[in-house]
Amino acid sequence: MGQYHDPSIRPSEIPSEAVYFDRRYVLAALATSAAVIGGGIEAAPQTGRPAAPALPEPRYTRNPKFSTNEPPNSWEDITTYNNFYEFGFEKEDPYRNSQNFRSRPWSVEIDGEAEIRGRFTLEDILKPHSLEERIYRFRCVEAWSRIVPWVGFPLADLIRRFKPTSRAKFVEFTTLLDPKQMPGQRTRVLDWPYREGLRIDEAMNPLTLLVVGVYGKWLPNQSGAPLRLIVPWKYGFKGIKSIVRIQFTERQPATSWNLSAPDEYGFFANVNPAVDHPRWGQSKERRIGGNFLASRIDTLPFNGYAAEVASLYRGMDLRRFY
Ligand SMILES: Nc1nc2c(c(=O)[nH]1)N[C@H]1C(S)=C(S)[C@@H](COP(=O)(O)O)O[C@H]1N2
Ligand SMILES: [Mo]
């Protein structure tokens, strides 16, 4: 776990070496290093906690260029205080109710305005990409925030691979629909499956990350296993979890939160301290974990990533396009 080792994870909870010497893993290790990643995923045991094995250290590199220097929140802050309405509406519900969720095997459908389409296994999706760790600020629309060491790869790299046509102006993402496994989907709080979208230039921005891990481990279920989106300059709800479909579209896709409350949750959802949510302010945020008194801090435009992304919105009225 290197410098971020979290002492709150007891040794008994760290998967034993045996995971790595699973027969399939050893076979995969004889092939390319990318195949090792795929083998590691296949070998992941679905019992115990965390649900997935640590990524072998050499399989990802840290990317200091795209990382904040702020100290990351603990593993516990990141994996026991979550929004994942498919597993309930309280912050502890995803941690409690997702433990038996089957995030392996997994496949993702690539669809719409692209030259290459089809259904791909998670291993095939990951194979050509090298994973990196990026420490990002994360800002939920509910005005809390945290610092997270994600492991993933740029969405732009995946998009290039599937060769979108000139008609592809947006990218739409869809979460698994499975009310048997996802009790929240038996209620009608959202129009399931959860859907999100980005404009193609937002999707191609080098900050936009497809995430498969956190703190050097594969994502636990409550964090969106096995594949989720992170767009660090936008409110957290854009970061759709447990993605099963990525579709290139000509029209702006409908998104779950925008459908449920269009005056509260816009399509762009750029972090903007100057535009309040109708029911609460957005100029401050509470950094979870740590010292409660010191925890109220100013929210920054674009969550602190303005230098990288403000140019994407030149000429747009960001009060109107919230
Ligand atoms: N499928 C799905 N994705 C989702 C959500 C959800 O309810 N379902 N919640 C969103 C919201 S509101 C936030 S703040 C982030 C929370 O991610 P975290 O649990 O890793 O902090 O996930 C986003 N992605
Ligand atoms: Mo959120």
GROMACS .gro file of C-alpha atoms and ligand atoms in nm, residues 83 138-142 144 235-237, ligand 2:
model
   11
   83ASN     CA    1  -2.388   0.761  -0.237
  138PHE     CA    2  -1.402   1.497  -0.492
  139ARG     CA    3  -1.698   1.733  -0.432
  140CYS     CA    4  -2.051   1.602  -0.381
  141VAL     CA    5  -2.345   1.831  -0.465
  142GLU     CA    6  -2.451   1.783  -0.101
  144TRP     CA    7  -1.917   1.756   0.140
  235TYR     CA    8  -2.027   1.737  -0.875
  236GLY     CA    9  -1.998   1.377  -0.761
  237PHE     CA   10  -2.326   1.261  -0.916
  324MO      MO   11  -2.337   1.336  -0.478
   0.00000   0.00000   0.00000
